[in-house]
């Protein structure tokens, strides 16, 4: 036990492009929060319908397979609900329509934290171009979070559905680029690996164990954490205000 404090939200919504993106990016953190009683919502903009490289499998069949895999994976993590928006895989665009769909979800579930990927990453090495769906989902998620979800005069027609404006408190952007926060996932890395194994159509013969441990160890280096996930965290409502009024901050592992 050390003196380090870790922020624990009561609820969090992860908004990503494809089934398995959340499990690769932030499921160790989500599992920790779920273990503490947080309500966790997975939002998948697409159902990965072109992500199974087999001409014998139709897009409709791929959707079914990948949604089932995602449901199993999120069960391992302890998610309360998984929402599929079923936008076309490989062609995701951050339209106003998509923004409105996400605003509707944010106002309905009222999460304290939003997690998404980094919309600024176009490439991350000389062998990797970031999937355009990842950038699109992240852009749509951030644009829905601020200012739209919390601004009563934007998408005010959602009031007719009983959905009032809601301001998420923090945004966690999973990124390798200048992260600000490292979340210790020593106690949940096994769940992260088990969750990833549920995405059988994506893993095929590849076992995530070794690679995931290596990536998480790399992120924990110099942070006194055996395994970590890294985020750029944007706080829309101050820590001081939150701690005084409604939040909880618990000792780290
Ligand atoms: Zn993806």
PDB file of C-alpha atoms and ligand atoms in Angstrom:
ATOM      1  CA  UNK A   1       0.000   0.000   0.000  1.00  0.00           C
ATOM      2  CA  UNK A   2       1.319   3.442  -0.831  1.00  0.00           C
ATOM      3  CA  UNK A   3       0.058   6.986  -0.546  1.00  0.00           C
ATOM      4  CA  UNK A   4      -1.101   7.242  -4.118  1.00  0.00           C
ATOM      5  CA  UNK A   5      -4.754   8.083  -4.643  1.00  0.00           C
ATOM      6  CA  UNK A   6      -6.877   6.817  -7.498  1.00  0.00           C
ATOM      7  CA  UNK A   7     -10.048   8.409  -8.722  1.00  0.00           C
ATOM      8  CA  UNK A   8     -13.034   6.062  -8.770  1.00  0.00           C
ATOM      9  CA  UNK A   9     -16.104   7.234 -10.652  1.00  0.00           C
ATOM     10  CA  UNK A  10     -19.593   5.952  -9.902  1.00  0.00           C
ATOM     11  CA  UNK A  11     -20.298   5.449 -13.588  1.00  0.00           C
ATOM     12  CA  UNK A  12     -18.413   5.453 -16.862  1.00  0.00           C
ATOM     13  CA  UNK A  13     -19.281   5.163 -20.539  1.00  0.00           C
ATOM     14  CA  UNK A  14     -16.681   3.935 -23.016  1.00  0.00           C
ATOM     15  CA  UNK A  15     -17.378   5.023 -26.609  1.00  0.00           C
ATOM     16  CA  UNK A  16     -15.247   3.291 -29.234  1.00  0.00           C
ATOM     17  CA  UNK A  17     -15.507   2.224 -32.857  1.00  0.00           C
ATOM     18  CA  UNK A  18     -15.393  -1.584 -32.937  1.00  0.00           C
ATOM     19  CA  UNK A  19     -16.005  -4.640 -30.773  1.00  0.00           C
ATOM     20  CA  UNK A  20     -12.625  -5.366 -29.079  1.00  0.00           C
ATOM     21  CA  UNK A  21     -11.426  -1.701 -29.087  1.00  0.00           C
ATOM     22  CA  UNK A  22     -12.545  -1.179 -25.490  1.00  0.00           C
ATOM     23  CA  UNK A  23     -11.020  -4.470 -24.412  1.00  0.00           C
ATOM     24  CA  UNK A  24      -7.675  -3.538 -25.951  1.00  0.00           C
ATOM     25  CA  UNK A  25      -7.695   0.056 -24.711  1.00  0.00           C
ATOM     26  CA  UNK A  26      -9.225   0.452 -21.284  1.00  0.00           C
ATOM     27  CA  UNK A  27     -10.900  -2.713 -19.970  1.00  0.00           C
ATOM     28  CA  UNK A  28      -8.381  -3.107 -17.135  1.00  0.00           C
ATOM     29  CA  UNK A  29      -9.424   0.306 -15.834  1.00  0.00           C
ATOM     30  CA  UNK A  30     -13.123  -0.401 -16.389  1.00  0.00           C
ATOM     31  CA  UNK A  31     -12.825  -3.695 -14.506  1.00  0.00           C
ATOM     32  CA  UNK A  32     -11.214  -1.897 -11.556  1.00  0.00           C
ATOM     33  CA  UNK A  33     -14.001   0.637 -11.488  1.00  0.00           C
ATOM     34  CA  UNK A  34     -16.634  -2.096 -11.828  1.00  0.00           C
ATOM     35  CA  UNK A  35     -15.012  -3.970  -8.916  1.00  0.00           C
ATOM     36  CA  UNK A  36     -15.587  -0.820  -6.839  1.00  0.00           C
ATOM     37  CA  UNK A  37     -19.254  -0.769  -7.789  1.00  0.00           C
ATOM     38  CA  UNK A  38     -19.184   1.635 -10.728  1.00  0.00           C
ATOM     39  CA  UNK A  39     -21.779   1.248 -13.458  1.00  0.00           C
ATOM     40  CA  UNK A  40     -19.947   0.614 -16.709  1.00  0.00           C
ATOM     41  CA  UNK A  41     -21.490   1.145 -20.152  1.00  0.00           C
ATOM     42  CA  UNK A  42     -19.903  -0.012 -23.394  1.00  0.00           C
ATOM     43  CA  UNK A  43     -20.920   1.874 -26.555  1.00  0.00           C
ATOM     44  CA  UNK A  44     -19.767   0.418 -29.867  1.00  0.00           C
ATOM     45  CA  UNK A  45     -20.350   2.677 -32.858  1.00  0.00           C
ATOM     46  CA  UNK A  46     -20.012  -0.200 -35.333  1.00  0.00           C
ATOM     47  CA  UNK A  47     -20.423  -3.920 -34.852  1.00  0.00           C
ATOM     48  CA  UNK A  48     -17.258  -4.769 -36.768  1.00  0.00           C
ATOM     49  CA  UNK A  49     -19.155  -6.169 -39.734  1.00  0.00           C
ATOM     50  CA  UNK A  50     -16.208  -6.109 -42.154  1.00  0.00           C
ATOM     51  CA  UNK A  51     -13.714  -7.229 -39.540  1.00  0.00           C
ATOM     52  CA  UNK A  52     -13.908 -10.965 -40.178  1.00  0.00           C
ATOM     53  CA  UNK A  53     -11.587 -11.852 -42.996  1.00  0.00           C
ATOM     54  CA  UNK A  54     -13.515 -14.818 -44.411  1.00  0.00           C
ATOM     55  CA  UNK A  55     -15.490 -14.632 -47.682  1.00  0.00           C
ATOM     56  CA  UNK A  56     -17.862 -17.352 -46.405  1.00  0.00           C
ATOM     57  CA  UNK A  57     -19.095 -15.095 -43.597  1.00  0.00           C
ATOM     58  CA  UNK A  58     -21.608 -12.387 -44.571  1.00  0.00           C
ATOM     59  CA  UNK A  59     -21.692  -8.976 -42.908  1.00  0.00           C
ATOM     60  CA  UNK A  60     -24.911  -9.930 -41.128  1.00  0.00           C
ATOM     61  CA  UNK A  61     -23.287 -13.078 -39.747  1.00  0.00           C
ATOM     62  CA  UNK A  62     -20.195 -11.116 -38.778  1.00  0.00           C
ATOM     63  CA  UNK A  63     -22.341  -8.636 -36.810  1.00  0.00           C
ATOM     64  CA  UNK A  64     -23.953 -11.475 -34.905  1.00  0.00           C
ATOM     65  CA  UNK A  65     -20.631 -13.143 -34.106  1.00  0.00           C
ATOM     66  CA  UNK A  66     -18.887  -9.952 -33.081  1.00  0.00           C
ATOM     67  CA  UNK A  67     -21.726  -8.643 -30.939  1.00  0.00           C
ATOM     68  CA  UNK A  68     -21.891 -11.967 -29.111  1.00  0.00           C
ATOM     69  CA  UNK A  69     -18.139 -11.899 -28.553  1.00  0.00           C
ATOM     70  CA  UNK A  70     -18.394  -8.336 -27.228  1.00  0.00           C
ATOM     71  CA  UNK A  71     -21.211  -9.266 -24.858  1.00  0.00           C
ATOM     72  CA  UNK A  72     -19.146 -12.127 -23.457  1.00  0.00           C
ATOM     73  CA  UNK A  73     -16.064  -9.942 -23.100  1.00  0.00           C
ATOM     74  CA  UNK A  74     -17.925  -7.155 -21.319  1.00  0.00           C
ATOM     75  CA  UNK A  75     -19.425  -9.707 -18.942  1.00  0.00           C
ATOM     76  CA  UNK A  76     -15.885 -10.632 -17.844  1.00  0.00           C
ATOM     77  CA  UNK A  77     -15.171  -6.952 -17.172  1.00  0.00           C
ATOM     78  CA  UNK A  78     -18.411  -6.425 -15.281  1.00  0.00           C
ATOM     79  CA  UNK A  79     -20.157  -3.996 -17.627  1.00  0.00           C
ATOM     80  CA  UNK A  80     -23.763  -3.225 -16.816  1.00  0.00           C
ATOM     81  CA  UNK A  81     -24.874  -2.713 -20.400  1.00  0.00           C
ATOM     82  CA  UNK A  82     -23.508  -2.851 -23.945  1.00  0.00           C
ATOM     83  CA  UNK A  83     -25.006  -0.583 -26.598  1.00  0.00           C
ATOM     84  CA  UNK A  84     -24.459  -1.209 -30.322  1.00  0.00           C
ATOM     85  CA  UNK A  85     -25.140   1.733 -32.649  1.00  0.00           C
ATOM     86  CA  UNK A  86     -24.584  -0.438 -35.763  1.00  0.00           C
ATOM     87  CA  UNK A  87     -23.052   2.252 -37.931  1.00  0.00           C
ATOM     88  CA  UNK A  88     -21.267   0.823 -40.994  1.00  0.00           C
ATOM     89  CA  UNK A  89     -17.876  -0.631 -40.118  1.00  0.00           C
ATOM     90  CA  UNK A  90     -14.995   0.892 -42.081  1.00  0.00           C
ATOM     91  CA  UNK A  91     -17.074   3.907 -43.076  1.00  0.00           C
ATOM     92  CA  UNK A  92     -17.692   5.653 -39.760  1.00  0.00           C
ATOM     93  CA  UNK A  93     -18.001   9.444 -40.051  1.00  0.00           C
ATOM     94  CA  UNK A  94     -18.431  11.853 -37.107  1.00  0.00           C
ATOM     95  CA  UNK A  95     -21.666  13.340 -38.429  1.00  0.00           C
ATOM     96  CA  UNK A  96     -24.099  15.503 -36.470  1.00  0.00           C
ATOM     97  CA  UNK A  97     -26.439  12.526 -36.574  1.00  0.00           C
ATOM     98  CA  UNK A  98     -23.875  10.328 -34.806  1.00  0.00           C
ATOM     99  CA  UNK A  99     -23.183  13.146 -32.334  1.00  0.00           C
ATOM    100  CA  UNK A 100     -26.885  13.293 -31.530  1.00  0.00           C
ATOM    101  CA  UNK A 101     -27.064   9.523 -30.998  1.00  0.00           C
ATOM    102  CA  UNK A 102     -24.208   9.785 -28.509  1.00  0.00           C
ATOM    103  CA  UNK A 103     -25.725  12.824 -26.785  1.00  0.00           C
ATOM    104  CA  UNK A 104     -28.914  10.806 -26.360  1.00  0.00           C
ATOM    105  CA  UNK A 105     -26.966   8.006 -24.657  1.00  0.00           C
ATOM    106  CA  UNK A 106     -24.980  10.380 -22.440  1.00  0.00           C
ATOM    107  CA  UNK A 107     -28.165  12.123 -21.329  1.00  0.00           C
ATOM    108  CA  UNK A 108     -29.931   8.819 -20.761  1.00  0.00           C
ATOM    109  CA  UNK A 109     -27.216   7.011 -18.766  1.00  0.00           C
ATOM    110  CA  UNK A 110     -25.617  10.165 -17.245  1.00  0.00           C
ATOM    111  CA  UNK A 111     -22.088   8.795 -16.828  1.00  0.00           C
ATOM    112  CA  UNK A 112     -19.602  10.582 -14.606  1.00  0.00           C
ATOM    113  CA  UNK A 113     -16.745   9.677 -16.955  1.00  0.00           C
ATOM    114  CA  UNK A 114     -16.504   9.248 -20.721  1.00  0.00           C
ATOM    115  CA  UNK A 115     -13.695   7.139 -22.192  1.00  0.00           C
ATOM    116  CA  UNK A 116     -12.717   7.167 -25.824  1.00  0.00           C
ATOM    117  CA  UNK A 117      -9.715   6.868 -28.104  1.00  0.00           C
ATOM    118  CA  UNK A 118      -7.373   9.618 -29.320  1.00  0.00           C
ATOM    119  CA  UNK A 119      -8.752  11.390 -32.411  1.00  0.00           C
ATOM    120  CA  UNK A 120      -5.389  13.038 -33.121  1.00  0.00           C
ATOM    121  CA  UNK A 121      -3.541   9.786 -33.791  1.00  0.00           C
ATOM    122  CA  UNK A 122      -3.245   9.319 -37.544  1.00  0.00           C
ATOM    123  CA  UNK A 123      -0.201   7.052 -37.330  1.00  0.00           C
ATOM    124  CA  UNK A 124       1.801   5.862 -34.338  1.00  0.00           C
ATOM    125  CA  UNK A 125       4.852   4.249 -35.879  1.00  0.00           C
ATOM    126  CA  UNK A 126       6.329   3.724 -39.308  1.00  0.00           C
ATOM    127  CA  UNK A 127       4.303   0.531 -39.666  1.00  0.00           C
ATOM    128  CA  UNK A 128       0.876   1.583 -38.369  1.00  0.00           C
ATOM    129  CA  UNK A 129      -1.874   3.899 -39.638  1.00  0.00           C
ATOM    130  CA  UNK A 130      -4.685   4.380 -37.142  1.00  0.00           C
ATOM    131  CA  UNK A 131      -8.017   3.079 -38.409  1.00  0.00           C
ATOM    132  CA  UNK A 132     -10.189   6.025 -39.573  1.00  0.00           C
ATOM    133  CA  UNK A 133     -13.144   4.583 -37.606  1.00  0.00           C
ATOM    134  CA  UNK A 134     -11.114   4.987 -34.408  1.00  0.00           C
ATOM    135  CA  UNK A 135     -10.568   8.669 -35.135  1.00  0.00           C
ATOM    136  CA  UNK A 136     -14.202   9.149 -36.161  1.00  0.00           C
ATOM    137  CA  UNK A 137     -15.590   7.493 -33.022  1.00  0.00           C
ATOM    138  CA  UNK A 138     -13.278   9.548 -30.823  1.00  0.00           C
ATOM    139  CA  UNK A 139     -14.192  12.812 -32.546  1.00  0.00           C
ATOM    140  CA  UNK A 140     -17.898  12.039 -32.275  1.00  0.00           C
ATOM    141  CA  UNK A 141     -17.537  11.058 -28.608  1.00  0.00           C
ATOM    142  CA  UNK A 142     -15.646  14.221 -27.652  1.00  0.00           C
ATOM    143  CA  UNK A 143     -17.989  16.472 -29.636  1.00  0.00           C
ATOM    144  CA  UNK A 144     -21.013  14.823 -28.006  1.00  0.00           C
ATOM    145  CA  UNK A 145     -19.465  15.186 -24.546  1.00  0.00           C
ATOM    146  CA  UNK A 146     -18.628  18.864 -24.868  1.00  0.00           C
ATOM    147  CA  UNK A 147     -20.553  21.008 -25.172  1.00  0.00           C
ATOM    148  CA  UNK A 148     -23.531  19.167 -26.649  1.00  0.00           C
ATOM    149  CA  UNK A 149     -24.545  16.720 -23.880  1.00  0.00           C
ATOM    150  CA  UNK A 150     -24.464  19.377 -21.182  1.00  0.00           C
ATOM    151  CA  UNK A 151     -25.912  22.239 -23.180  1.00  0.00           C
ATOM    152  CA  UNK A 152     -29.721  22.350 -22.790  1.00  0.00           C
ATOM    153  CA  UNK A 153     -30.094  24.508 -25.897  1.00  0.00           C
ATOM    154  CA  UNK A 154     -28.419  21.942 -28.146  1.00  0.00           C
ATOM    155  CA  UNK A 155     -30.501  18.958 -29.233  1.00  0.00           C
ATOM    156  CA  UNK A 156     -33.235  20.384 -27.004  1.00  0.00           C
ATOM    157  CA  UNK A 157     -35.721  18.127 -28.798  1.00  0.00           C
ATOM    158  CA  UNK A 158     -34.326  15.260 -26.693  1.00  0.00           C
ATOM    159  CA  UNK A 159     -36.188  16.822 -23.753  1.00  0.00           C
ATOM    160  CA  UNK A 160     -39.332  15.417 -25.352  1.00  0.00           C
ATOM    161  CA  UNK A 161     -37.849  11.960 -24.653  1.00  0.00           C
ATOM    162  CA  UNK A 162     -37.381  13.023 -21.038  1.00  0.00           C
ATOM    163  CA  UNK A 163     -33.633  13.421 -21.538  1.00  0.00           C
ATOM    164  CA  UNK A 164     -32.197  16.452 -19.793  1.00  0.00           C
ATOM    165  CA  UNK A 165     -28.742  17.928 -20.365  1.00  0.00           C
ATOM    166  CA  UNK A 166     -25.914  16.143 -18.550  1.00  0.00           C
ATOM    167  CA  UNK A 167     -22.280  17.214 -18.121  1.00  0.00           C
ATOM    168  CA  UNK A 168     -19.839  14.334 -17.769  1.00  0.00           C
ATOM    169  CA  UNK A 169     -17.172  15.183 -15.249  1.00  0.00           C
ATOM    170  CA  UNK A 170     -14.035  13.733 -16.771  1.00  0.00           C
ATOM    171  CA  UNK A 171     -12.911  12.386 -20.112  1.00  0.00           C
ATOM    172  CA  UNK A 172     -10.309   9.607 -20.322  1.00  0.00           C
ATOM    173  CA  UNK A 173      -8.631   9.401 -23.716  1.00  0.00           C
ATOM    174  CA  UNK A 174      -6.656   6.221 -24.213  1.00  0.00           C
ATOM    175  CA  UNK A 175      -3.411   7.245 -25.822  1.00  0.00           C
ATOM    176  CA  UNK A 176       0.323   6.647 -26.090  1.00  0.00           C
ATOM    177  CA  UNK A 177       0.831  10.366 -26.746  1.00  0.00           C
ATOM    178  CA  UNK A 178       1.664  12.358 -23.622  1.00  0.00           C
ATOM    179  CA  UNK A 179      -0.661  10.557 -21.217  1.00  0.00           C
ATOM    180  CA  UNK A 180      -1.392  12.398 -17.990  1.00  0.00           C
ATOM    181  CA  UNK A 181      -2.702   9.507 -15.887  1.00  0.00           C
ATOM    182  CA  UNK A 182      -1.686   5.900 -15.422  1.00  0.00           C
ATOM    183  CA  UNK A 183      -4.211   3.494 -13.963  1.00  0.00           C
ATOM    184  CA  UNK A 184      -2.847   0.544 -12.064  1.00  0.00           C
ATOM    185  CA  UNK A 185      -4.374  -2.632 -13.529  1.00  0.00           C
ATOM    186  CA  UNK A 186      -2.356  -5.215 -11.567  1.00  0.00           C
ATOM    187  CA  UNK A 187      -5.530  -6.680 -10.091  1.00  0.00           C
ATOM    188  CA  UNK A 188      -7.504  -6.721 -13.331  1.00  0.00           C
ATOM    189  CA  UNK A 189      -5.026  -7.601 -16.070  1.00  0.00           C
ATOM    190  CA  UNK A 190      -6.182 -11.224 -15.930  1.00  0.00           C
ATOM    191  CA  UNK A 191      -9.738 -10.082 -16.660  1.00  0.00           C
ATOM    192  CA  UNK A 192      -8.494  -7.883 -19.477  1.00  0.00           C
ATOM    193  CA  UNK A 193      -6.758 -10.861 -21.096  1.00  0.00           C
ATOM    194  CA  UNK A 194      -9.730 -13.155 -20.516  1.00  0.00           C
ATOM    195  CA  UNK A 195     -12.060 -10.537 -22.057  1.00  0.00           C
ATOM    196  CA  UNK A 196      -9.854 -10.208 -25.127  1.00  0.00           C
ATOM    197  CA  UNK A 197      -9.854 -13.971 -25.576  1.00  0.00           C
ATOM    198  CA  UNK A 198     -13.647 -13.774 -26.039  1.00  0.00           C
ATOM    199  CA  UNK A 199     -13.077 -11.947 -29.331  1.00  0.00           C
ATOM    200  CA  UNK A 200     -12.281 -15.279 -30.958  1.00  0.00           C
ATOM    201  CA  UNK A 201     -12.920 -14.102 -34.531  1.00  0.00           C
ATOM    202  CA  UNK A 202     -10.204 -11.479 -34.071  1.00  0.00           C
ATOM    203  CA  UNK A 203      -7.709 -13.459 -32.014  1.00  0.00           C
ATOM    204  CA  UNK A 204      -7.739 -16.625 -34.122  1.00  0.00           C
ATOM    205  CA  UNK A 205      -4.534 -18.413 -33.060  1.00  0.00           C
ATOM    206  CA  UNK A 206      -3.097 -15.319 -31.392  1.00  0.00           C
ATOM    207  CA  UNK A 207      -3.156 -15.439 -27.619  1.00  0.00           C
ATOM    208  CA  UNK A 208      -3.291 -11.943 -26.082  1.00  0.00           C
ATOM    209  CA  UNK A 209      -1.512 -12.977 -22.859  1.00  0.00           C
ATOM    210  CA  UNK A 210       2.081 -12.161 -23.746  1.00  0.00           C
ATOM    211  CA  UNK A 211       1.483  -9.004 -25.787  1.00  0.00           C
ATOM    212  CA  UNK A 212      -1.028  -7.480 -23.385  1.00  0.00           C
ATOM    213  CA  UNK A 213       1.233  -8.093 -20.390  1.00  0.00           C
ATOM    214  CA  UNK A 214       4.161  -6.558 -22.281  1.00  0.00           C
ATOM    215  CA  UNK A 215       2.185  -3.451 -23.310  1.00  0.00           C
ATOM    216  CA  UNK A 216       0.745  -2.954 -19.823  1.00  0.00           C
ATOM    217  CA  UNK A 217       4.192  -3.475 -18.243  1.00  0.00           C
ATOM    218  CA  UNK A 218       5.653  -0.880 -20.615  1.00  0.00           C
ATOM    219  CA  UNK A 219       3.028   1.654 -19.544  1.00  0.00           C
ATOM    220  CA  UNK A 220       3.610   0.914 -15.858  1.00  0.00           C
ATOM    221  CA  UNK A 221       7.379   1.399 -16.148  1.00  0.00           C
ATOM    222  CA  UNK A 222       8.693   4.091 -13.800  1.00  0.00           C
ATOM    223  CA  UNK A 223       5.261   4.387 -12.184  1.00  0.00           C
ATOM    224  CA  UNK A 224       5.720   1.622  -9.588  1.00  0.00           C
ATOM    225  CA  UNK A 225       2.999  -0.351 -11.341  1.00  0.00           C
ATOM    226  CA  UNK A 226       3.541  -3.829 -12.721  1.00  0.00           C
ATOM    227  CA  UNK A 227       0.754  -3.217 -15.249  1.00  0.00           C
ATOM    228  CA  UNK A 228      -0.976  -0.003 -16.250  1.00  0.00           C
ATOM    229  CA  UNK A 229      -3.221   1.650 -18.804  1.00  0.00           C
ATOM    230  CA  UNK A 230      -2.407   5.208 -19.899  1.00  0.00           C
ATOM    231  CA  UNK A 231      -4.797   8.072 -20.525  1.00  0.00           C
ATOM    232  CA  UNK A 232      -4.920  11.749 -21.199  1.00  0.00           C
ATOM    233  CA  UNK A 233      -7.489  12.895 -18.665  1.00  0.00           C
ATOM    234  CA  UNK A 234      -9.508  16.049 -19.138  1.00  0.00           C
ATOM    235  CA  UNK A 235     -11.345  17.260 -16.046  1.00  0.00           C
ATOM    236  CA  UNK A 236     -14.402  19.339 -16.880  1.00  0.00           C
ATOM    237  CA  UNK A 237     -15.375  19.857 -13.237  1.00  0.00           C
ATOM    238  CA  UNK A 238     -12.640  20.468 -10.652  1.00  0.00           C
ATOM    239  CA  UNK A 239     -11.371  17.735  -8.320  1.00  0.00           C
ATOM    240  CA  UNK A 240     -11.771  20.015  -5.307  1.00  0.00           C
ATOM    241  CA  UNK A 241     -15.398  20.751  -6.048  1.00  0.00           C
ATOM    242  CA  UNK A 242     -16.109  17.103  -6.721  1.00  0.00           C
ATOM    243  CA  UNK A 243     -14.409  15.738  -3.594  1.00  0.00           C
ATOM    244  CA  UNK A 244     -16.186  18.267  -1.407  1.00  0.00           C
ATOM    245  CA  UNK A 245     -19.563  17.685  -2.941  1.00  0.00           C
ATOM    246  CA  UNK A 246     -20.047  14.177  -4.205  1.00  0.00           C
ATOM    247  CA  UNK A 247     -16.971  12.276  -5.262  1.00  0.00           C
ATOM    248  CA  UNK A 248     -14.826   9.618  -3.702  1.00  0.00           C
ATOM    249  CA  UNK A 249     -11.108   9.073  -3.978  1.00  0.00           C
ATOM    250  CA  UNK A 250      -9.800   5.805  -2.604  1.00  0.00           C
ATOM    251  CA  UNK A 251      -6.255   4.628  -1.774  1.00  0.00           C
ATOM    252  CA  UNK A 252      -4.464   2.943  -4.635  1.00  0.00           C
ATOM    253  CA  UNK A 253      -3.436  -0.727  -4.534  1.00  0.00           C
TER     254      UNK A 253
HETATM  255 ZN1  LIG B   1     -10.838  -1.113 -33.892  1.00  0.00          ZN
END
